[in-house]
PDB file of C-alpha atoms in Angstrom:
ATOM      1  CA  MET A   1     -14.611 -15.897 -12.392  1.00 49.00           C
ATOM      2  CA  SER A   2     -16.851 -13.829 -10.143  1.00 44.00           C
ATOM      3  CA  GLU A   3     -17.325 -10.130  -9.566  1.00 48.00           C
ATOM      4  CA  VAL A   4     -19.425  -9.306  -6.535  1.00 44.00           C
ATOM      5  CA  PRO A   5     -20.310  -6.284  -4.396  1.00 46.00           C
ATOM      6  CA  GLU A   6     -18.908  -5.735  -0.930  1.00 48.00           C
ATOM      7  CA  ASP A   7     -19.862  -8.221   1.767  1.00 53.00           C
ATOM      8  CA  PRO A   8     -18.160  -7.867   5.171  1.00 49.00           C
ATOM      9  CA  SER A   9     -18.657 -11.591   5.798  1.00 55.00           C
ATOM     10  CA  GLU A  10     -17.344 -12.920   2.516  1.00 64.00           C
ATOM     11  CA  GLU A  11     -14.604 -15.518   2.308  1.00 66.00           C
ATOM     12  CA  PRO A  12     -12.128 -16.655  -0.358  1.00 72.00           C
ATOM     13  CA  GLU A  13     -13.423 -19.107  -2.943  1.00 70.00           C
ATOM     14  CA  PHE A  14     -10.825 -21.764  -2.238  1.00 63.00           C
ATOM     15  CA  PRO A  15      -9.925 -23.943   0.772  1.00 58.00           C
ATOM     16  CA  VAL A  16      -7.854 -22.134   3.390  1.00 65.00           C
ATOM     17  CA  LEU A  17      -8.069 -24.473   6.357  1.00 67.00           C
ATOM     18  CA  GLY A  18      -5.146 -26.434   7.737  1.00 68.00           C
ATOM     19  CA  ASP A  19      -2.507 -25.505   5.167  1.00 82.00           C
ATOM     20  CA  GLU A  20       0.725 -24.401   6.798  1.00 87.00           C
ATOM     21  CA  LYS A  21       2.351 -23.905   3.392  1.00 92.00           C
ATOM     22  CA  ALA A  22      -0.212 -21.265   2.381  1.00 94.00           C
ATOM     23  CA  ALA A  23      -0.398 -17.552   3.184  1.00 96.00           C
ATOM     24  CA  ALA A  24      -2.013 -14.390   1.827  1.00 96.00           C
ATOM     25  CA  PHE A  25      -0.436 -11.186   0.543  1.00 98.00           C
ATOM     26  CA  PHE A  26      -2.343  -7.924   0.227  1.00 98.00           C
ATOM     27  CA  ASP A  27      -1.464  -4.738  -1.590  1.00 97.00           C
ATOM     28  CA  LEU A  28      -2.444  -1.684   0.476  1.00 96.00           C
ATOM     29  CA  ASP A  29      -3.587   1.331  -1.546  1.00 90.00           C
ATOM     30  CA  ASN A  30      -7.110   0.895  -2.951  1.00 91.00           C
ATOM     31  CA  THR A  31      -6.960  -2.795  -2.060  1.00 95.00           C
ATOM     32  CA  VAL A  32      -7.096  -2.797   1.732  1.00 97.00           C
ATOM     33  CA  MET A  33      -7.543   0.958   2.135  1.00 94.00           C
ATOM     34  CA  GLN A  34      -9.528   3.418   0.061  1.00 90.00           C
ATOM     35  CA  GLY A  35      -7.022   5.822  -1.444  1.00 85.00           C
ATOM     36  CA  ALA A  36      -3.289   6.045  -0.837  1.00 83.00           C
ATOM     37  CA  ALA A  37      -1.809   5.492   2.616  1.00 86.00           C
ATOM     38  CA  LEU A  38       0.822   8.144   1.891  1.00 80.00           C
ATOM     39  CA  PHE A  39      -1.870  10.661   1.085  1.00 78.00           C
ATOM     40  CA  HIS A  40      -3.703  10.026   4.356  1.00 83.00           C
ATOM     41  CA  PHE A  41      -0.471  10.012   6.346  1.00 81.00           C
ATOM     42  CA  GLY A  42       0.572  13.238   4.666  1.00 78.00           C
ATOM     43  CA  ARG A  43      -2.686  14.896   5.691  1.00 79.00           C
ATOM     44  CA  GLY A  44      -1.853  14.103   9.296  1.00 83.00           C
ATOM     45  CA  LEU A  45       1.657  15.492   9.002  1.00 78.00           C
ATOM     46  CA  TYR A  46       0.445  18.610   7.241  1.00 78.00           C
ATOM     47  CA  LYS A  47      -2.191  19.184   9.915  1.00 83.00           C
ATOM     48  CA  ARG A  48       0.574  19.090  12.515  1.00 82.00           C
ATOM     49  CA  LYS A  49       2.620  21.596  10.518  1.00 80.00           C
ATOM     50  CA  PHE A  50       5.455  19.120  10.104  1.00 73.00           C
ATOM     51  CA  PHE A  51       6.008  20.590   6.652  1.00 71.00           C
ATOM     52  CA  GLU A  52       5.724  24.166   5.451  1.00 67.00           C
ATOM     53  CA  THR A  53       3.759  25.099   2.368  1.00 66.00           C
ATOM     54  CA  ARG A  54       6.754  26.665   0.664  1.00 59.00           C
ATOM     55  CA  ASP A  55       8.609  23.345   0.917  1.00 53.00           C
ATOM     56  CA  LEU A  56       5.739  21.545  -0.782  1.00 54.00           C
ATOM     57  CA  ALA A  57       4.975  23.939  -3.610  1.00 52.00           C
ATOM     58  CA  ARG A  58       7.779  22.795  -5.891  1.00 47.00           C
ATOM     59  CA  PHE A  59       6.375  19.311  -6.256  1.00 41.00           C
ATOM     60  CA  ALA A  60       2.708  19.524  -5.222  1.00 49.00           C
ATOM     61  CA  TRP A  61       1.681  19.519  -8.864  1.00 50.00           C
ATOM     62  CA  GLN A  62       3.772  16.429  -9.526  1.00 48.00           C
ATOM     63  CA  GLN A  63       1.667  14.544  -7.025  1.00 49.00           C
ATOM     64  CA  ALA A  64      -1.559  16.047  -8.342  1.00 52.00           C
ATOM     65  CA  TRP A  65      -0.664  15.015 -11.893  1.00 48.00           C
ATOM     66  CA  PHE A  66       0.249  11.499 -10.862  1.00 45.00           C
ATOM     67  CA  ARG A  67      -2.924  10.926  -8.836  1.00 49.00           C
ATOM     68  CA  LEU A  68      -5.346  12.529 -11.251  1.00 50.00           C
ATOM     69  CA  ALA A  69      -3.835  11.028 -14.380  1.00 49.00           C
ATOM     70  CA  GLY A  70      -3.464   7.604 -12.816  1.00 46.00           C
ATOM     71  CA  VAL A  71      -0.280   7.111 -14.851  1.00 46.00           C
ATOM     72  CA  GLU A  72       2.981   6.014 -13.277  1.00 52.00           C
ATOM     73  CA  ASP A  73       5.668   7.644 -15.387  1.00 54.00           C
ATOM     74  CA  PRO A  74       9.061   6.474 -14.031  1.00 56.00           C
ATOM     75  CA  GLU A  75      10.803   9.834 -14.443  1.00 61.00           C
ATOM     76  CA  HIS A  76       7.897  11.695 -12.876  1.00 56.00           C
ATOM     77  CA  MET A  77       7.772   9.288  -9.941  1.00 57.00           C
ATOM     78  CA  GLN A  78      11.521   9.637  -9.433  1.00 62.00           C
ATOM     79  CA  ASP A  79      11.237  13.434  -9.269  1.00 60.00           C
ATOM     80  CA  ALA A  80       8.412  13.302  -6.740  1.00 56.00           C
ATOM     81  CA  ARG A  81      10.244  10.728  -4.628  1.00 65.00           C
ATOM     82  CA  ASP A  82      13.455  12.748  -4.612  1.00 69.00           C
ATOM     83  CA  SER A  83      11.561  15.866  -3.573  1.00 62.00           C
ATOM     84  CA  ALA A  84       9.857  14.056  -0.712  1.00 65.00           C
ATOM     85  CA  LEU A  85      13.090  12.519   0.534  1.00 76.00           C
ATOM     86  CA  SER A  86      14.805  15.905   0.474  1.00 71.00           C
ATOM     87  CA  ILE A  87      12.090  17.328   2.731  1.00 68.00           C
ATOM     88  CA  VAL A  88      12.550  14.696   5.444  1.00 73.00           C
ATOM     89  CA  LYS A  89      16.334  14.736   5.254  1.00 81.00           C
ATOM     90  CA  GLY A  90      17.683  15.725   8.654  1.00 84.00           C
ATOM     91  CA  HIS A  91      14.455  15.011  10.535  1.00 78.00           C
ATOM     92  CA  ARG A  92      14.320  12.364  13.220  1.00 86.00           C
ATOM     93  CA  VAL A  93      12.466   9.106  12.671  1.00 84.00           C
ATOM     94  CA  SER A  94      10.896   9.483  16.110  1.00 84.00           C
ATOM     95  CA  GLU A  95       9.158  12.707  15.038  1.00 81.00           C
ATOM     96  CA  LEU A  96       7.018  10.764  12.598  1.00 78.00           C
ATOM     97  CA  MET A  97       6.736   7.451  14.405  1.00 79.00           C
ATOM     98  CA  SER A  98       5.333   9.077  17.542  1.00 79.00           C
ATOM     99  CA  ILE A  99       2.248  10.245  15.664  1.00 84.00           C
ATOM    100  CA  GLY A 100       1.751   7.309  13.307  1.00 87.00           C
ATOM    101  CA  GLU A 101      -0.876   5.600  15.461  1.00 90.00           C
ATOM    102  CA  GLU A 102      -2.798   8.864  15.849  1.00 93.00           C
ATOM    103  CA  ILE A 103      -2.849   9.439  12.109  1.00 93.00           C
ATOM    104  CA  TYR A 104      -4.163   5.920  11.566  1.00 96.00           C
ATOM    105  CA  ASP A 105      -7.099   6.666  13.866  1.00 96.00           C
ATOM    106  CA  GLU A 106      -7.724  10.092  12.337  1.00 96.00           C
ATOM    107  CA  TYR A 107      -7.514   9.339   8.637  1.00 93.00           C
ATOM    108  CA  MET A 108      -7.048   5.659   7.867  1.00 96.00           C
ATOM    109  CA  ALA A 109      -9.224   3.445  10.070  1.00 96.00           C
ATOM    110  CA  GLU A 110     -12.506   4.520   8.490  1.00 96.00           C
ATOM    111  CA  ARG A 111     -11.108   3.958   5.003  1.00 94.00           C
ATOM    112  CA  ILE A 112     -10.392   0.245   5.367  1.00 97.00           C
ATOM    113  CA  TRP A 113     -12.540  -1.721   2.921  1.00 95.00           C
ATOM    114  CA  PRO A 114     -14.701  -4.074   5.062  1.00 94.00           C
ATOM    115  CA  GLY A 115     -14.839  -6.674   2.290  1.00 93.00           C
ATOM    116  CA  THR A 116     -11.065  -6.857   1.909  1.00 94.00           C
ATOM    117  CA  ARG A 117     -10.619  -6.935   5.656  1.00 95.00           C
ATOM    118  CA  ALA A 118     -13.030  -9.872   5.807  1.00 93.00           C
ATOM    119  CA  LEU A 119     -10.959 -11.718   3.218  1.00 93.00           C
ATOM    120  CA  ALA A 120      -7.799 -11.135   5.254  1.00 95.00           C
ATOM    121  CA  GLN A 121      -9.564 -12.270   8.412  1.00 93.00           C
ATOM    122  CA  ALA A 122     -10.677 -15.480   6.705  1.00 91.00           C
ATOM    123  CA  HIS A 123      -7.034 -16.348   6.082  1.00 93.00           C
ATOM    124  CA  LEU A 124      -6.120 -15.495   9.673  1.00 93.00           C
ATOM    125  CA  ASP A 125      -9.007 -17.557  11.031  1.00 91.00           C
ATOM    126  CA  ALA A 126      -7.709 -20.473   8.968  1.00 90.00           C
ATOM    127  CA  GLY A 127      -4.368 -20.204  10.742  1.00 91.00           C
ATOM    128  CA  GLN A 128      -2.563 -18.660   7.794  1.00 93.00           C
ATOM    129  CA  LYS A 129      -0.156 -15.736   7.935  1.00 95.00           C
ATOM    130  CA  VAL A 130      -1.201 -12.533   6.191  1.00 97.00           C
ATOM    131  CA  TRP A 131       1.153  -9.767   5.030  1.00 98.00           C
ATOM    132  CA  LEU A 132       0.761  -6.350   3.511  1.00 98.00           C
ATOM    133  CA  VAL A 133       3.124  -5.918   0.550  1.00 98.00           C
ATOM    134  CA  THR A 134       3.198  -2.293  -0.528  1.00 93.00           C
ATOM    135  CA  ALA A 135       5.222   0.522  -2.042  1.00 88.00           C
ATOM    136  CA  ALA A 136       4.182   2.649   0.932  1.00 86.00           C
ATOM    137  CA  PRO A 137       6.747   3.335   3.681  1.00 83.00           C
ATOM    138  CA  VAL A 138       7.403   0.142   5.581  1.00 86.00           C
ATOM    139  CA  GLU A 139       6.685   1.530   9.023  1.00 81.00           C
ATOM    140  CA  ILE A 140       3.372   3.050   7.930  1.00 88.00           C
ATOM    141  CA  ALA A 141       2.536  -0.373   6.527  1.00 93.00           C
ATOM    142  CA  GLN A 142       3.570  -1.996   9.800  1.00 91.00           C
ATOM    143  CA  VAL A 143       1.262   0.283  11.794  1.00 93.00           C
ATOM    144  CA  ILE A 144      -1.657  -0.618   9.543  1.00 96.00           C
ATOM    145  CA  ALA A 145      -0.842  -4.339   9.636  1.00 97.00           C
ATOM    146  CA  ARG A 146      -0.634  -4.273  13.417  1.00 95.00           C
ATOM    147  CA  ARG A 147      -3.926  -2.432  13.789  1.00 96.00           C
ATOM    148  CA  LEU A 148      -5.646  -4.939  11.493  1.00 97.00           C
ATOM    149  CA  GLY A 149      -4.163  -7.906  13.343  1.00 97.00           C
ATOM    150  CA  LEU A 150      -2.120  -9.076  10.358  1.00 98.00           C
ATOM    151  CA  THR A 151       1.183 -10.923  10.531  1.00 97.00           C
ATOM    152  CA  GLY A 152       3.374  -8.103   9.242  1.00 96.00           C
ATOM    153  CA  ALA A 153       4.252  -5.884   6.307  1.00 96.00           C
ATOM    154  CA  LEU A 154       6.813  -5.304   3.599  1.00 96.00           C
ATOM    155  CA  GLY A 155       7.279  -1.771   2.278  1.00 92.00           C
ATOM    156  CA  THR A 156       9.651   0.810   0.858  1.00 87.00           C
ATOM    157  CA  VAL A 157      12.581   1.656   3.132  1.00 86.00           C
ATOM    158  CA  ALA A 158      14.221   5.052   3.613  1.00 84.00           C
ATOM    159  CA  GLU A 159      17.663   5.242   5.129  1.00 92.00           C
ATOM    160  CA  SER A 160      18.315   6.776   8.514  1.00 92.00           C
ATOM    161  CA  VAL A 161      21.538   6.987  10.484  1.00 95.00           C
ATOM    162  CA  ASP A 162      21.408   7.425  14.248  1.00 95.00           C
ATOM    163  CA  GLY A 163      17.671   7.962  13.969  1.00 92.00           C
ATOM    164  CA  VAL A 164      17.924  10.756  11.399  1.00 90.00           C
ATOM    165  CA  TYR A 165      16.823  10.540   7.772  1.00 85.00           C
ATOM    166  CA  THR A 166      19.621  10.795   5.230  1.00 92.00           C
ATOM    167  CA  GLY A 167      17.378  11.613   2.274  1.00 87.00           C
ATOM    168  CA  LYS A 168      18.198   8.308   0.555  1.00 89.00           C
ATOM    169  CA  LEU A 169      16.333   5.085  -0.023  1.00 88.00           C
ATOM    170  CA  VAL A 170      17.594   1.686   1.042  1.00 89.00           C
ATOM    171  CA  GLY A 171      17.348  -0.186  -2.239  1.00 85.00           C
ATOM    172  CA  GLU A 172      14.453   0.560  -4.589  1.00 85.00           C
ATOM    173  CA  PRO A 173      10.782   1.337  -3.945  1.00 86.00           C
ATOM    174  CA  LEU A 174       8.750  -1.821  -3.409  1.00 90.00           C
ATOM    175  CA  HIS A 175       6.830  -1.458  -6.642  1.00 88.00           C
ATOM    176  CA  GLY A 176       6.042  -3.665  -9.623  1.00 91.00           C
ATOM    177  CA  PRO A 177       8.658  -6.399 -10.188  1.00 94.00           C
ATOM    178  CA  ALA A 178      10.466  -5.406  -6.970  1.00 94.00           C
ATOM    179  CA  LYS A 179       7.324  -6.207  -5.002  1.00 96.00           C
ATOM    180  CA  ALA A 180       7.131  -9.620  -6.646  1.00 97.00           C
ATOM    181  CA  GLU A 181      10.763 -10.343  -5.765  1.00 97.00           C
ATOM    182  CA  ALA A 182      10.183  -9.320  -2.151  1.00 96.00           C
ATOM    183  CA  LEU A 183       7.194 -11.646  -1.969  1.00 97.00           C
ATOM    184  CA  ARG A 184       9.234 -14.479  -3.451  1.00 97.00           C
ATOM    185  CA  ALA A 185      11.984 -13.928  -0.877  1.00 97.00           C
ATOM    186  CA  LEU A 186       9.482 -13.823   1.982  1.00 97.00           C
ATOM    187  CA  ALA A 187       7.850 -17.033   0.789  1.00 97.00           C
ATOM    188  CA  ALA A 188      11.236 -18.747   0.669  1.00 97.00           C
ATOM    189  CA  ALA A 189      12.105 -17.578   4.176  1.00 97.00           C
ATOM    190  CA  GLU A 190       8.743 -18.788   5.494  1.00 96.00           C
ATOM    191  CA  GLU A 191       8.931 -22.060   3.507  1.00 96.00           C
ATOM    192  CA  LEU A 192       5.641 -21.347   1.763  1.00 97.00           C
ATOM    193  CA  ASP A 193       4.316 -22.949  -1.406  1.00 96.00           C
ATOM    194  CA  LEU A 194       3.313 -20.014  -3.603  1.00 97.00           C
ATOM    195  CA  SER A 195       1.028 -22.220  -5.670  1.00 95.00           C
ATOM    196  CA  ARG A 196      -1.104 -22.582  -2.530  1.00 94.00           C
ATOM    197  CA  CYS A 197      -0.942 -18.884  -1.571  1.00 95.00           C
ATOM    198  CA  ALA A 198      -3.265 -15.989  -2.401  1.00 96.00           C
ATOM    199  CA  ALA A 199      -2.501 -12.406  -3.414  1.00 97.00           C
ATOM    200  CA  TYR A 200      -4.785  -9.404  -3.708  1.00 97.00           C
ATOM    201  CA  SER A 201      -4.271  -6.098  -5.556  1.00 96.00           C
ATOM    202  CA  ASP A 202      -6.033  -3.298  -7.430  1.00 93.00           C
ATOM    203  CA  SER A 203      -3.214  -2.370  -9.818  1.00 92.00           C
ATOM    204  CA  HIS A 204      -1.878  -3.744 -13.089  1.00 93.00           C
ATOM    205  CA  ASN A 205       1.565  -2.887 -11.715  1.00 92.00           C
ATOM    206  CA  ASP A 206       1.104  -5.843  -9.365  1.00 95.00           C
ATOM    207  CA  ILE A 207       0.515  -8.392 -12.111  1.00 97.00           C
ATOM    208  CA  PRO A 208       4.044  -9.786 -11.455  1.00 97.00           C
ATOM    209  CA  MET A 209       3.097 -10.368  -7.805  1.00 98.00           C
ATOM    210  CA  LEU A 210      -0.338 -11.769  -8.596  1.00 98.00           C
ATOM    211  CA  SER A 211       1.162 -14.109 -11.179  1.00 98.00           C
ATOM    212  CA  LEU A 212       3.371 -15.753  -8.560  1.00 98.00           C
ATOM    213  CA  VAL A 213       0.536 -17.259  -6.541  1.00 97.00           C
ATOM    214  CA  GLY A 214      -1.988 -19.966  -7.192  1.00 95.00           C
ATOM    215  CA  HIS A 215      -4.926 -17.824  -6.103  1.00 94.00           C
ATOM    216  CA  PRO A 216      -4.740 -14.252  -7.475  1.00 96.00           C
ATOM    217  CA  TYR A 217      -7.506 -11.762  -6.742  1.00 96.00           C
ATOM    218  CA  ALA A 218      -8.150  -8.444  -8.494  1.00 97.00           C
ATOM    219  CA  ILE A 219      -9.648  -6.099  -5.897  1.00 96.00           C
ATOM    220  CA  ASN A 220     -11.139  -2.788  -7.104  1.00 94.00           C
ATOM    221  CA  PRO A 221      -9.079  -3.306 -10.262  1.00 94.00           C
ATOM    222  CA  ASP A 222      -7.884  -0.607 -12.630  1.00 92.00           C
ATOM    223  CA  SER A 223      -8.849  -1.088 -16.267  1.00 92.00           C
ATOM    224  CA  LYS A 224      -5.652  -2.886 -17.265  1.00 94.00           C
ATOM    225  CA  LEU A 225      -5.820  -5.313 -14.353  1.00 96.00           C
ATOM    226  CA  ARG A 226      -9.524  -5.917 -14.923  1.00 96.00           C
ATOM    227  CA  LYS A 227      -8.844  -6.828 -18.549  1.00 97.00           C
ATOM    228  CA  HIS A 228      -5.923  -9.069 -17.573  1.00 98.00           C
ATOM    229  CA  ALA A 229      -7.922 -10.771 -14.807  1.00 97.00           C
ATOM    230  CA  ARG A 230     -10.825 -11.511 -17.108  1.00 97.00           C
ATOM    231  CA  LYS A 231      -8.488 -12.924 -19.734  1.00 97.00           C
ATOM    232  CA  LEU A 232      -6.893 -15.307 -17.217  1.00 97.00           C
ATOM    233  CA  ASP A 233     -10.141 -16.007 -15.346  1.00 95.00           C
ATOM    234  CA  TRP A 234      -8.841 -14.553 -12.085  1.00 96.00           C
ATOM    235  CA  ARG A 235     -11.311 -13.764  -9.322  1.00 94.00           C
ATOM    236  CA  LEU A 236     -12.603 -10.189  -9.093  1.00 94.00           C
ATOM    237  CA  ARG A 237     -13.971  -8.131  -6.234  1.00 92.00           C
ATOM    238  CA  ASP A 238     -15.070  -4.512  -6.597  1.00 93.00           C
ATOM    239  CA  TYR A 239     -15.989  -2.693  -3.396  1.00 92.00           C
ATOM    240  CA  ARG A 240     -16.074   0.828  -4.810  1.00 86.00           C
ATOM    241  CA  THR A 241     -19.109   3.065  -4.885  1.00 67.00           C
ATOM    242  CA  GLY A 242     -17.303   5.896  -6.690  1.00 47.00           C
ATOM    243  CA  ARG A 243     -15.086   4.405  -9.395  1.00 47.00           C
ATOM    244  CA  LYS A 244     -13.256   7.609 -10.305  1.00 38.00           C
ATOM    245  CA  ALA A 245     -12.348   8.586  -6.738  1.00 36.00           C
ATOM    246  CA  ALA A 246     -11.111   5.083  -6.040  1.00 35.00           C
ATOM    247  CA  LYS A 247      -9.012   5.052  -9.205  1.00 38.00           C
ATOM    248  CA  VAL A 248      -7.082   8.220  -8.446  1.00 34.00           C
ATOM    249  CA  GLY A 249      -6.743   7.409  -4.760  1.00 35.00           C
ATOM    250  CA  ILE A 250      -7.839  10.850  -3.516  1.00 30.00           C
ATOM    251  CA  PRO A 251     -11.131  11.728  -1.802  1.00 32.00           C
ATOM    252  CA  ALA A 252     -13.204  13.618  -4.349  1.00 31.00           C
ATOM    253  CA  ALA A 253     -13.322  16.778  -2.233  1.00 30.00           C
ATOM    254  CA  ALA A 254      -9.577  16.936  -1.608  1.00 34.00           C
ATOM    255  CA  GLY A 255      -7.844  20.152  -2.601  1.00 34.00           C
ATOM    256  CA  VAL A 256      -4.322  20.862  -3.779  1.00 32.00           C
ATOM    257  CA  GLY A 257      -3.213  21.640  -0.228  1.00 35.00           C
ATOM    258  CA  ALA A 258      -4.181  18.152   0.857  1.00 35.00           C
ATOM    259  CA  VAL A 259      -2.500  16.688  -2.212  1.00 34.00           C
ATOM    260  CA  ALA A 260       0.667  18.483  -1.224  1.00 34.00           C
ATOM    261  CA  GLY A 261       0.439  16.924   2.203  1.00 36.00           C
ATOM    262  CA  GLY A 262       0.206  13.507   0.611  1.00 36.00           C
ATOM    263  CA  THR A 263       3.272  14.168  -1.482  1.00 33.00           C
ATOM    264  CA  ALA A 264       5.200  15.308   1.546  1.00 36.00           C
ATOM    265  CA  ALA A 265       4.655  11.928   3.104  1.00 37.00           C
ATOM    266  CA  ALA A 266       6.181  10.068   0.148  1.00 36.00           C
ATOM    267  CA  ILE A 267       8.925   8.689   2.331  1.00 33.00           C
ATOM    268  CA  ALA A 268       9.863   5.383   3.896  1.00 32.00           C
ATOM    269  CA  LEU A 269      10.036   5.318   7.651  1.00 35.00           C
ATOM    270  CA  HIS A 270      12.679   2.790   8.496  1.00 37.00           C
ATOM    271  CA  ARG A 271      15.860   3.231  10.463  1.00 35.00           C
ATOM    272  CA  ARG A 272      19.116   1.798   9.223  1.00 38.00           C
ATOM    273  CA  ARG A 273      21.556   1.401  12.084  1.00 37.00           C
ATOM    274  CA  ARG A 274      25.276   1.867  11.571  1.00 40.00           C
TER     275      ARG A 274
END
């Protein structure tokens, strides 16, 4: 097991050349990107006055509690998700998609971890496919994957009919065991051998996903994942300079207004045609 500082030129510690049955799967928040993609996307939406403060007040503290506590209570998460979906209900998908690339440039590009990006690039250079697998909205994930030159992305899907959000999810959030099942299904569709694949994550919630592959990596791990990785002799990488800020997924100087913006973006941007 190794735990090393960030190196933009680093490569995986296992052979990646010439293996068409192998691929790599990366979690997004605090693995590929410092902080939460939803938070950064929400800042962009809030800046553009897509949401009004009065609409955010009723659940801003839910998001603040979740981020600062670093605890994923199912009931609390459900409340925050329902609030976010109710805010976008009736809005057009195109309203958000048209500014997604701009928000990436404004808030996300500079927060990509160079070390993790180098790991992803090593897989790409070896001819392997590389996917983001995240609980973030699928179309946000797709924008990020495209900008990083990755193969594609799996993410949480929100329902829309005729280009308008219904306020419902399609299925469940891509989180925990659901993320592992999505990875398993993708591997089957791509005819991959998971024992020859790699997966990367910062969160103990992704232990089911990491356990599926032959080459699991703990990137910027939380305490539970760090303990689990050490026990199983998984590889570790820690690119953080400020452990606390990385853990909660919010820039240290962020205020409640910005947190509210992040909560407002807790939606999945995916159209469901009928």
